[in-house]
Coordinates of C-alpha atoms and ligand atoms in Angstrom, one line a residue:
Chain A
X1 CA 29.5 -15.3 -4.9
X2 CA 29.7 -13.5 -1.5
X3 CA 26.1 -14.7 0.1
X4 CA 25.9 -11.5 3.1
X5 CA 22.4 -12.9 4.1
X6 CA 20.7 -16.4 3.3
X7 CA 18.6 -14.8 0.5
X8 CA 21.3 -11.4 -0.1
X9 CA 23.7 -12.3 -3.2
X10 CA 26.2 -10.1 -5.1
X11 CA 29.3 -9.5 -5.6
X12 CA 31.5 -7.5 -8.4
X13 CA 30.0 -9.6 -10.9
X14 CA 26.3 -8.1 -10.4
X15 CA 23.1 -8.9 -7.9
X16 CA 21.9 -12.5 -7.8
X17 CA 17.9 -12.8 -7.6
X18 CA 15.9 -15.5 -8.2
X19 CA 13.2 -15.8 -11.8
X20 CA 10.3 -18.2 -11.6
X21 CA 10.7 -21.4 -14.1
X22 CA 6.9 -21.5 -15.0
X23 CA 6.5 -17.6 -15.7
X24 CA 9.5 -16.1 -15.9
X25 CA 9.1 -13.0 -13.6
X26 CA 12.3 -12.3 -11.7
X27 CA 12.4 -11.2 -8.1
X28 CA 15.0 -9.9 -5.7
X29 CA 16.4 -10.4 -3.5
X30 CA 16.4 -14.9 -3.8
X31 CA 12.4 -16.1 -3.5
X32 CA 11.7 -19.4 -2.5
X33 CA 8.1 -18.8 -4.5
X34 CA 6.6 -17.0 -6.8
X35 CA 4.2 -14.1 -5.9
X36 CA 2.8 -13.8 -9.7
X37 CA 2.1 -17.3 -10.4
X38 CA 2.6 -19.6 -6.7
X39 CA 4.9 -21.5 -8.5
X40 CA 8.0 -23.1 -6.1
X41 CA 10.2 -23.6 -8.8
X42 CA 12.7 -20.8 -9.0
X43 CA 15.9 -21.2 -10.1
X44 CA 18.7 -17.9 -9.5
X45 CA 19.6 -15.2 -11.9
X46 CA 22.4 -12.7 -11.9
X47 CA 20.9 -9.2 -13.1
X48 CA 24.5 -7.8 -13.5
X49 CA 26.0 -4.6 -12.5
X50 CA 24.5 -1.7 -14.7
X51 CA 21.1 -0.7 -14.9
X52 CA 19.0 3.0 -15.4
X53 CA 17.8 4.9 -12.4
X54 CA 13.9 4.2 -12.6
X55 CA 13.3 6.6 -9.3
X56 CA 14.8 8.1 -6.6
X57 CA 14.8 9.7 -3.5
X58 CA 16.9 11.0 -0.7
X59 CA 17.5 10.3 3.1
X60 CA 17.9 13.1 4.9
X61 CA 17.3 12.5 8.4
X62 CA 18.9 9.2 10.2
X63 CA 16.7 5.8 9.9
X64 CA 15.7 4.9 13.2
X65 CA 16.8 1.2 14.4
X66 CA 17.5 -1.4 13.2
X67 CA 19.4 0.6 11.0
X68 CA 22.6 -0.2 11.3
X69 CA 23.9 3.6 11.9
X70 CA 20.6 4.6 13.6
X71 CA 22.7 5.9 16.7
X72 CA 25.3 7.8 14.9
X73 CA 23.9 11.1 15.2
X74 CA 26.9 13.6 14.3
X75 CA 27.8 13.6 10.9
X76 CA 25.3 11.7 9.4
X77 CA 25.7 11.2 5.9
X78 CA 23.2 11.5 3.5
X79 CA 22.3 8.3 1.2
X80 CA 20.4 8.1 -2.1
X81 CA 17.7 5.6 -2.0
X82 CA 16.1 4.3 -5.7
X83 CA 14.4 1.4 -8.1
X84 CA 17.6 0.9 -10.6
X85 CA 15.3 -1.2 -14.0
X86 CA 17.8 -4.0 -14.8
X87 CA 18.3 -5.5 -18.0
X88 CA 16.1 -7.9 -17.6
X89 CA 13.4 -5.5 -16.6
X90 CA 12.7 -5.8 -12.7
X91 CA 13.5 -2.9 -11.1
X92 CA 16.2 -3.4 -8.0
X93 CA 15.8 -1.1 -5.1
X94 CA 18.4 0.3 -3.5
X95 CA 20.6 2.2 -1.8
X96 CA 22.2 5.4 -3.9
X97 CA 25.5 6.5 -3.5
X98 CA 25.4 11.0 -3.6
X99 CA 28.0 12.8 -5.5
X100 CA 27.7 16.3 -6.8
X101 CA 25.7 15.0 -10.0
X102 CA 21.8 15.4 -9.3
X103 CA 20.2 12.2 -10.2
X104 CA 17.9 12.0 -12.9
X105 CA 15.4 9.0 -14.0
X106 CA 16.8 7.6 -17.2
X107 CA 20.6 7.8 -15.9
X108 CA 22.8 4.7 -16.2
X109 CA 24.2 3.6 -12.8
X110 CA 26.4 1.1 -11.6
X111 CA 26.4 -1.7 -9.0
X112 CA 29.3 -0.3 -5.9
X113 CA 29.5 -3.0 -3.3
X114 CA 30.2 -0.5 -0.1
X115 CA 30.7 -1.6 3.6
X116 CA 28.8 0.8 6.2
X117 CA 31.3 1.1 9.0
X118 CA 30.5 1.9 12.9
X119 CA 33.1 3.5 15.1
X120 CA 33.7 0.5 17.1
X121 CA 34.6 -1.7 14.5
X122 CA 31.7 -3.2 13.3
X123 CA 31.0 -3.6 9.5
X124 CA 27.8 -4.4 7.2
X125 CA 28.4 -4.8 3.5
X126 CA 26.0 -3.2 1.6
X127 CA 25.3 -2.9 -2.4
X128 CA 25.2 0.3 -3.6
X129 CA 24.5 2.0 -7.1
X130 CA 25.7 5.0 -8.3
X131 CA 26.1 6.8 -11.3
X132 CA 28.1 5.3 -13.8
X133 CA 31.6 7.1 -14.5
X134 CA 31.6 7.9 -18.5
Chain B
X1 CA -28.3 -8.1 -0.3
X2 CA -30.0 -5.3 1.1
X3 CA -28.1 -1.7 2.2
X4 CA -25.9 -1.0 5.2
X5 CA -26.9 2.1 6.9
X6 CA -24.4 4.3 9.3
X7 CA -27.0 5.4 12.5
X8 CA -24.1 6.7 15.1
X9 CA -21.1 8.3 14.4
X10 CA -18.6 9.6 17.3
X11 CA -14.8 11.3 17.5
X12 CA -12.7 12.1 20.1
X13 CA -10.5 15.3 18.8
X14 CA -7.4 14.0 16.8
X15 CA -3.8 15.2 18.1
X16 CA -2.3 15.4 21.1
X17 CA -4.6 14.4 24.6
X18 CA -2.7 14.4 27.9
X19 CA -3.5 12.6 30.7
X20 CA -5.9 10.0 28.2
X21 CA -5.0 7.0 27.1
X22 CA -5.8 5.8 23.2
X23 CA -7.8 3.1 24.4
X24 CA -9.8 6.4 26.3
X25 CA -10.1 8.1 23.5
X26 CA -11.8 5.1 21.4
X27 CA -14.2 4.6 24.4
X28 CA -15.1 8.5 24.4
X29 CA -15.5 8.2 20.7
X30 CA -17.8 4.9 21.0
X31 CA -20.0 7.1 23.4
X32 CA -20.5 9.6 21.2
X33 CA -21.8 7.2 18.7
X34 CA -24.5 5.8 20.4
X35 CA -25.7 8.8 21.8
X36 CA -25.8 9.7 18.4
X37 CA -27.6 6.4 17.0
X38 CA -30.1 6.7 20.5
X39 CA -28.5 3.4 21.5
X40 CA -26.9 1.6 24.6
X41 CA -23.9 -0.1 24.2
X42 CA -25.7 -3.6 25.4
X43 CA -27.6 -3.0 21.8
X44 CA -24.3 -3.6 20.0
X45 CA -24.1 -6.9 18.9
X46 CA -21.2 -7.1 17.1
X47 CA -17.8 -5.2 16.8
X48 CA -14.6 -4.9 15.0
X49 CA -11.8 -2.8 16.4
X50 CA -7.8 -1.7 15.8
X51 CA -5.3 -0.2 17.2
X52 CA -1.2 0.1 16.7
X53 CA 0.2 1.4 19.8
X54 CA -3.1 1.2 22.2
X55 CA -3.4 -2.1 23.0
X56 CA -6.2 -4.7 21.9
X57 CA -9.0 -2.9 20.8
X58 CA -11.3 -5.6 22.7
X59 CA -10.2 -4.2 26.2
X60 CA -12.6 -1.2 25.6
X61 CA -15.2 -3.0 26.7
X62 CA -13.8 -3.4 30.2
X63 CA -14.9 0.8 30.0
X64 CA -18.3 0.5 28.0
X65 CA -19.3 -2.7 29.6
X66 CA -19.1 -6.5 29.9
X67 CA -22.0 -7.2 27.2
X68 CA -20.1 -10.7 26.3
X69 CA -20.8 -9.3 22.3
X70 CA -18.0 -10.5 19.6
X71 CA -15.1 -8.1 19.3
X72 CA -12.9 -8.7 17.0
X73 CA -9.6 -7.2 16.6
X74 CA -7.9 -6.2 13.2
X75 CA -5.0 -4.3 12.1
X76 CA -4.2 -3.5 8.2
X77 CA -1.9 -0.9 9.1
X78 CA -3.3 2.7 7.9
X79 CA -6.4 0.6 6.2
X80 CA -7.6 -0.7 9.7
X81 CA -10.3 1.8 9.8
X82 CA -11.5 0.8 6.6
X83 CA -11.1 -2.9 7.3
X84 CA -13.4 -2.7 10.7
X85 CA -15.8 -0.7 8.7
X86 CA -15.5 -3.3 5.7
X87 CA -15.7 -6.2 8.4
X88 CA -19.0 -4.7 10.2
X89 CA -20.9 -3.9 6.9
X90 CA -20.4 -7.5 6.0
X91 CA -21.4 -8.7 9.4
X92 CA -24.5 -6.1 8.8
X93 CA -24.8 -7.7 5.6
X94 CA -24.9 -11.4 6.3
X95 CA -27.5 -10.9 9.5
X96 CA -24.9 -11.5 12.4
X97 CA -26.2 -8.6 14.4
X98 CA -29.2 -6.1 14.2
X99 CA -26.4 -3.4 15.6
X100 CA -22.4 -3.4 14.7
X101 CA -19.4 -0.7 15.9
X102 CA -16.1 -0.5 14.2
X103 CA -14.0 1.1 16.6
X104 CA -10.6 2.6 16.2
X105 CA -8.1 4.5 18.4
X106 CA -4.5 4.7 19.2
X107 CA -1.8 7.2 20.5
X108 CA 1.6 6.8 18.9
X109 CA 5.0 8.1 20.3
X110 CA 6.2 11.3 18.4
X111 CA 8.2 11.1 15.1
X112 CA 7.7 8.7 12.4
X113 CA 7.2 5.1 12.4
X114 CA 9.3 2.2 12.5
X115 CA 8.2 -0.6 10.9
X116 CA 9.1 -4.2 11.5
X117 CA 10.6 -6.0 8.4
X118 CA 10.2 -9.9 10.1
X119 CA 6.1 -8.8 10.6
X120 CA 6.3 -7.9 6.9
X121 CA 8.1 -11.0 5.6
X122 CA 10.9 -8.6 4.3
X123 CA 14.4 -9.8 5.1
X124 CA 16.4 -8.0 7.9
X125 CA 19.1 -6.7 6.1
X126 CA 16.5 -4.5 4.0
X127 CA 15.8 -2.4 7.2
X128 CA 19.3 -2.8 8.6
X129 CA 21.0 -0.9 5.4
X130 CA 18.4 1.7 5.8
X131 CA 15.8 0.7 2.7
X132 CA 12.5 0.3 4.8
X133 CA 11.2 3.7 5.7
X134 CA 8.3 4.2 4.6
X135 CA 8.1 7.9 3.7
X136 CA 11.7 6.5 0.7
X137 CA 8.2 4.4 -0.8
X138 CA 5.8 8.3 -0.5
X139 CA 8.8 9.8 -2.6
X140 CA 9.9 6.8 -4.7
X141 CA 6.6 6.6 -6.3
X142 CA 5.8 10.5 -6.6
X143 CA 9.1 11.2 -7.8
X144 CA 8.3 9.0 -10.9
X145 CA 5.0 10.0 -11.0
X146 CA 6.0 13.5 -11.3
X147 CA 8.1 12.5 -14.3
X148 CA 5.7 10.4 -16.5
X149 CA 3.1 12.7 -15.7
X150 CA 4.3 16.4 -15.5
X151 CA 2.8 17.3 -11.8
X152 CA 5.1 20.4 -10.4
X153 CA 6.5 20.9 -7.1
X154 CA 4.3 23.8 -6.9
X155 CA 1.2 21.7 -7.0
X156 CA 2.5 19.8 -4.1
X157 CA 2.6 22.5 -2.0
X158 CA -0.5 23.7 -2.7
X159 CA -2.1 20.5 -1.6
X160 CA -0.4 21.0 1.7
X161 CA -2.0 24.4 2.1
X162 CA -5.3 23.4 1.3
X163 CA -4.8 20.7 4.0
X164 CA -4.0 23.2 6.2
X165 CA -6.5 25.9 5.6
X166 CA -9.3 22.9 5.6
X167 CA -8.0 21.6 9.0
X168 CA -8.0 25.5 10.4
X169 CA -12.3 25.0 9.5
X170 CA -12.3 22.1 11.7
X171 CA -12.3 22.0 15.7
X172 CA -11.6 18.6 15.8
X173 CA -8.7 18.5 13.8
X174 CA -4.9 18.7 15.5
X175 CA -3.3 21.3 12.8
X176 CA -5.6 24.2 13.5
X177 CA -3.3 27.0 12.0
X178 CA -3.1 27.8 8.4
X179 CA 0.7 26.9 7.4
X180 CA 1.8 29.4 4.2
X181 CA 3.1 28.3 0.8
X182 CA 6.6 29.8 1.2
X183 CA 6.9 28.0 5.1
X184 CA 5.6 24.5 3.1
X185 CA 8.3 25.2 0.4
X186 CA 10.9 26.0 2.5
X187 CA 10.4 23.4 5.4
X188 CA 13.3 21.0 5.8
X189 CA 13.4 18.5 2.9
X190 CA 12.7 14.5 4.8
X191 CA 13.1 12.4 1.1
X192 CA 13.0 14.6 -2.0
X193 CA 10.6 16.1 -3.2
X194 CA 8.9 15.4 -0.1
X195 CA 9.0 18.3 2.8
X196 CA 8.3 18.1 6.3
X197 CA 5.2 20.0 6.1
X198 CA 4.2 17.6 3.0
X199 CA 3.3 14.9 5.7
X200 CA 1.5 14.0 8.0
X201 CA 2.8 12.8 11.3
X202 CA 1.2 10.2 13.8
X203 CA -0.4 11.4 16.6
X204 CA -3.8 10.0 18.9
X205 CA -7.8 10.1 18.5
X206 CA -10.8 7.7 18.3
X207 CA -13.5 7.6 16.3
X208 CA -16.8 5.0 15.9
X209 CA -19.4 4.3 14.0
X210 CA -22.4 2.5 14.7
X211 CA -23.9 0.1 11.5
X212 CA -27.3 -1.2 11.6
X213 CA -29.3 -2.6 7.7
X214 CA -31.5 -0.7 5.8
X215 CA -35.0 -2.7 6.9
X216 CA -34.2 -1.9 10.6
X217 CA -33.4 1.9 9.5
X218 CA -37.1 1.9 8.2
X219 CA -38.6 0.2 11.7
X220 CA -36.6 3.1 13.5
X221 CA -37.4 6.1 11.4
X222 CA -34.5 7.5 11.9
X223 CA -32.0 9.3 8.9
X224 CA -28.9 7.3 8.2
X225 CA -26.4 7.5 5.5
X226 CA -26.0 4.6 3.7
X227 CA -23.0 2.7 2.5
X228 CA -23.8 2.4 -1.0
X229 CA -20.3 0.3 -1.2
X230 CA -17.8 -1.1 1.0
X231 CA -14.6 -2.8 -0.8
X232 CA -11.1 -3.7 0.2
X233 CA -8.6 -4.8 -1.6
X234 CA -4.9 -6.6 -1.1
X235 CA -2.0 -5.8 -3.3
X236 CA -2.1 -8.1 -7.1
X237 CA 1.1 -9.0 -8.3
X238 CA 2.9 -6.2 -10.3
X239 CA 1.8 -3.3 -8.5
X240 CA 3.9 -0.7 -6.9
X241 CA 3.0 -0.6 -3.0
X242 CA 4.9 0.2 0.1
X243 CA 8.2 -2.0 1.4
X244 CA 8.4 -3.4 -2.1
X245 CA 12.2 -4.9 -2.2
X246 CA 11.7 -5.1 -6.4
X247 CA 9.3 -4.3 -9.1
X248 CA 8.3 -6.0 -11.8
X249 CA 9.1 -5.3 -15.5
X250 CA 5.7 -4.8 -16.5
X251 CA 3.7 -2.4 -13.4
X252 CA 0.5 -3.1 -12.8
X253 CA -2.8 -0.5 -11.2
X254 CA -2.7 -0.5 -7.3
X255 CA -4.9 -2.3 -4.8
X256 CA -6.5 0.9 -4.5
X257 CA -7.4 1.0 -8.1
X258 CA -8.6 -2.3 -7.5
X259 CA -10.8 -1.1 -4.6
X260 CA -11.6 1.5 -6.2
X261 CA -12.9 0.2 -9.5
X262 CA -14.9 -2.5 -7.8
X263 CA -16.6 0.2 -5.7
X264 CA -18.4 2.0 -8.5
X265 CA -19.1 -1.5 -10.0
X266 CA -21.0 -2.4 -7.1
X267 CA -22.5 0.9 -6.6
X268 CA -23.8 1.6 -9.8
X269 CA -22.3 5.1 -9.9
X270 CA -19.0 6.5 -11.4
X271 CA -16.4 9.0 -10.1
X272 CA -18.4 11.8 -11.7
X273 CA -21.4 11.3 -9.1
X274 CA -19.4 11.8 -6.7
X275 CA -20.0 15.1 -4.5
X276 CA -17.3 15.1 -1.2
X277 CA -14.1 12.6 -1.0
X278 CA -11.8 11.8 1.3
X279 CA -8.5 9.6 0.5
X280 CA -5.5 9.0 1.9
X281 CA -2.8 11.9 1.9
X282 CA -0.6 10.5 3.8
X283 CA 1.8 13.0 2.3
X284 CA 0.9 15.4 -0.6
X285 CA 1.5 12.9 -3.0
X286 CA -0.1 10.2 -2.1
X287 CA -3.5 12.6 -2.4
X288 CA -2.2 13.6 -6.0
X289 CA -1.5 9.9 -6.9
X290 CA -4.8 8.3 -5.4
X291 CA -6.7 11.2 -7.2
X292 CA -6.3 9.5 -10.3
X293 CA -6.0 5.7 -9.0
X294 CA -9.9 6.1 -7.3
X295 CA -11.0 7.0 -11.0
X296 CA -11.8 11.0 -9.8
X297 CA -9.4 12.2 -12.8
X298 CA -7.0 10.7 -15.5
X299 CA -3.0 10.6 -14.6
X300 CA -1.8 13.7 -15.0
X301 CA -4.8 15.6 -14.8
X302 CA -4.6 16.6 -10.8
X303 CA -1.9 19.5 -12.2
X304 CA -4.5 21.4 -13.7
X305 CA -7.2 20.4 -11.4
X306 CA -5.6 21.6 -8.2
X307 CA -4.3 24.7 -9.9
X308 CA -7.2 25.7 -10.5
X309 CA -8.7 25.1 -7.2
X310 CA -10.9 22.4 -8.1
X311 CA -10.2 20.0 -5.0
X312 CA -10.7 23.1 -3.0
X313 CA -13.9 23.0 -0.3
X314 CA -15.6 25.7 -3.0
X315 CA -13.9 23.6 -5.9
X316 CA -15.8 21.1 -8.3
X317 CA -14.6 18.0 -6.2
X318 CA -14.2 19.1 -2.8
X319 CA -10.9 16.3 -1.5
X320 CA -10.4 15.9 2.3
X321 CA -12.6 18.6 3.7
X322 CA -11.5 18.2 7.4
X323 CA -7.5 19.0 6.5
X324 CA -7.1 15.1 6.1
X325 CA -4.1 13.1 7.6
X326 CA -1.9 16.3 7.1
X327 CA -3.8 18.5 9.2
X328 CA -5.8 15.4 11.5
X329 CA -2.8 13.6 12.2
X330 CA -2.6 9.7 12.3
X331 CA -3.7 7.6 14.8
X332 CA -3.9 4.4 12.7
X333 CA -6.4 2.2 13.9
X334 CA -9.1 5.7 13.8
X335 CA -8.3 7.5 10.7
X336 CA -9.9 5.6 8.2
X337 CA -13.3 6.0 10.6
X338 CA -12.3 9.8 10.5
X339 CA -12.4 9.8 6.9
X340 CA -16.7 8.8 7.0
X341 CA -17.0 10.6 9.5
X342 CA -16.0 13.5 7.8
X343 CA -18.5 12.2 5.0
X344 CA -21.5 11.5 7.1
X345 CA -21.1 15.4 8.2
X346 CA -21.1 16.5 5.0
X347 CA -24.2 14.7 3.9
X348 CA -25.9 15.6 7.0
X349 CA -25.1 18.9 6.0
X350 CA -23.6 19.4 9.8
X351 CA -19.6 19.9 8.7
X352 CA -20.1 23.9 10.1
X353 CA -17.9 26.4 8.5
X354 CA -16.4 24.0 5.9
X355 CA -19.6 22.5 4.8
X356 CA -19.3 21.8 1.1
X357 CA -22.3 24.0 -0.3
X358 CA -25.5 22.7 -2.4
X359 CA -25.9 19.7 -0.1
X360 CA -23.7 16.8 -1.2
X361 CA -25.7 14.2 -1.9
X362 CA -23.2 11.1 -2.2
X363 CA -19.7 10.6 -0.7
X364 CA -16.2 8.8 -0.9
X365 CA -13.5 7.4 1.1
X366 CA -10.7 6.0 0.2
X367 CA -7.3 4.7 2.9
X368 CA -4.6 3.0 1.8
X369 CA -2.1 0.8 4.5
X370 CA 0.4 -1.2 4.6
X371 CA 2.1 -3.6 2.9
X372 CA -0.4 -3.0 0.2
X373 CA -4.3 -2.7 1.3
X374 CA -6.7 -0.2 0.4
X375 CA -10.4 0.0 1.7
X376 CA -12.8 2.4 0.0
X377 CA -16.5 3.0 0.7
X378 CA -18.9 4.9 -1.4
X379 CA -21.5 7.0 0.9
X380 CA -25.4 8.5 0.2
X381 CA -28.2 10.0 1.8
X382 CA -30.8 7.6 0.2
Ligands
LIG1 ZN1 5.8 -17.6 -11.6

């Protein structure tokens, strides 16, 4: 498992959140406590890779800071931004890779990991979903 | 517990001041009020106050004078209007003081906000990788609410142009030009299905309102509107509300439902009573979505209702009379007090050339902030 930030797990093998011991919810990203039932036991789940677009959006102009590409002005690339409903039920947010297929609630997408790149070098891996290939 | 009454209410014009500071505008707006109520600002003796960008609300009495009163500052995000009014009709409530203000002002730099993911116990990265705007929420939720409940793109423009059109009836207001359906429906898209003339932007004003109880309304013999209700809620587990990083399998209504529902409970009164409202339209849809989450009209229903003009000034239930946040702008710590403002107008029966007709009797507001608060007050003439 590739931990990016203290509470930020995934890798190929799917999203790593956190589901409460007492009551079961699940939460993403990692939790140290439960906002349904103030339990502190948690314990981590992996929601996997594939999941259905539950909404979407786009983002067409450029987040300001402290997004990480906030000062790239030229060229700015468009991202998808949506809730992907896991098996397990919770519903991820996330960032939405475009193609030339529309999105559509209901569709099945995929986990991407994705690294956002800067022109001086520096790199932020990112999770991503897009639509899944058939 | 006896009534709240509203004696004094004061604006300064929302949008875009020169040459005056927020804080200026919340002290011009505090004047007004008291003129308005017959009072001096040494008869205040209590007041809550917010602002975002213009400093502690507190240093306004530097300006209106060293009384030594309370002051307390508060910020809800886009609920802090409602949360000083909520805050000074409890102090009303409980005896605290015979007079209490809730103040709000600000003046925000152009173009949208940027809010901070540490103040909103939502890790960095979320912001960093571009998930924490907040007009991605406006569109995440309309974009499924427009699925389960078959609301068109057309009526979301026509909300905009009603804003519009309303805010053109309404001096005070910063969008004083009618804006057309086909410029609304071709303005630049900002997060589908949401359009740049679909928002509403931040921008500066003040407003005030002076709060005194009913038995003291009685000793003055003065008119008042009173607050019938005044509720505020936090978001419950399972609801869908602004920043959230994950839902949860099984969604639950909104802290504005919540608000909302324990409102009319305490009131006595349902949605149907209800003659002028205000709520929150931070964009088109959130005045679509909060429709139906204050109770005024099942999900689904606002299609037909605002095709057929019913939310209209002339309509059956006249929504955001005064062009709302879409044509009023938002200065955060003063719109919510815009919003009963607007209200006591109306059931004064002094709103001018968008006066609702047949004299509403009772009113409604509703904000909504975040991460997740919503503040709603129901409003009468007796
Ligand atoms: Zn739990």
């Amino acid at each position: 498992m590739d931990t990016v930030y203290e509470n930020l797990v995934f890798d190929d093998n799917g999203l790593v959140g956190s589901q409460c011991i007492d009551c079961k919810e699940y939460f993403f990203p990692k939790t140290k406590s439960c906002s349904n039932c103030s339990s502190v036991d948690m314990t981590n789940k992996n929601f996997g890779t594939k999941g259905r677009l539950w909404s979407w959006t786009t983002q067409n102009l450029a987040p300001k800071a402290p997004y990480f590409l906030h000062d790239i002005k030229e060229d700015y690339q468009i991202y998808g931004v949506g809730f992907i409903e896991m098996p397990c039920g919770v519903k991820v947010k996330s960032r939405l890779q475009v193609s030339t297929v529309k999105f559509e609630i209901g569709q099945r997408m995929e986990l991407k990991t994705s690294i956002l790149e800067k022109p001086n070098g520096e790199t932020l891996p990112v999770f991503e979903f897009r639509i899944e290939k058939e | 517990m006896e009534r709240v009454a509203i004696i004094g209410i004061g604006l300064h014009p929302f949008g875009r001041t020169p040459g005056m500071s927020g804080l200026d505008q919340g002290v011009f707006a505090a004047r007004k009020a008291l003129d308005d109520a017959g009072l001096k600002w040494s008869d205040i003796g209590i007041a809550f106050g917010g602002s975002r960008s213009s400093g502690h609300a507190m240093a306004a009495t530097n300006q209106l004078g060293l009384t030594g009163l309370p002051f307390i500052n508060l910020y809800t995000g886009c609920a802090t209007g409602g949360s000083s009014l909520f805050a000074a009709a409890n102090a009303i409530k409980s005896g605290a003081a015979k007079y209490a203000m809730a103040i709000g002002f600000d003046k925000h730099e152009r173009g949208a906000f940027s809010p901070s993911a540490k103040n909103n116990d939502i890790p960095s990265w979320v912001s960093e990788t571009g998930l924490m705007v907040t007009t991605q929420f406006f569109a995440l939720k309309l974009q499924r609410y427009m699925h389960d409940y078959n609301i068109s793109h057309d009526t979301l423009v026509k909300v905009a142009e009603k804003a519009f059109k309303n805010g053109s009836l309404n001096p005070n207001a910063w969008r004083k030009s009618i804006v057309s359906y086909k410029e609304i429906a071709e303005s630049k898209m900002i997060n589908d299905p949401l359009r740049k003339y679909m928002f509403c932007s931040p921008a500066e004003g003040g407003a005030a309102l002076i709060l005194t109880s009913e038995t003291e309304v009685r000793k003055m013999g003065v008119k008042a509107v009173f607050l019938e209700a005044t509720e505020m809620r936090t978001k419950n587990y399972g609801s869908f509300e602004v920043y959230d990083t994950c839902l949860a399998a099984n969604i639950q209504p909104t802290a504005t439902s919540n608000a909302a529902k324990a409102a009319f409970e305490s009131a006595g009164i349902g949605p149907d009573d209800i003659d002028v409202l205000q709520i929150q339209d931070t964009e088109v849809g959130a005045e679509i979505m909060h429709l139906a989450e204050n109770g005024f009209c099942k999900h689904g229903d606002q299609e037909s209702l605002i095709q057929n003009g019913e939310t209209l000034i002339s309509g059956r239930i006249p929504v955001n009379t005064d062009g709302g946040c879409i044509a009023n702008g938002e200065p955060i710590g003063a719109s919510g007090l815009r919003q009963v403002y607007e209200i006591c107008l109306q059931l004064r029966g002094q709103a001018g050339s968008r006066q609702v007709l047949n004299s509403p009797k009772v009113g409604y507001t509703h904000v909504y902030g975040s991460p997740g608060v919503s503040a709603v007050n129901i409003l009468a003439t007796s």
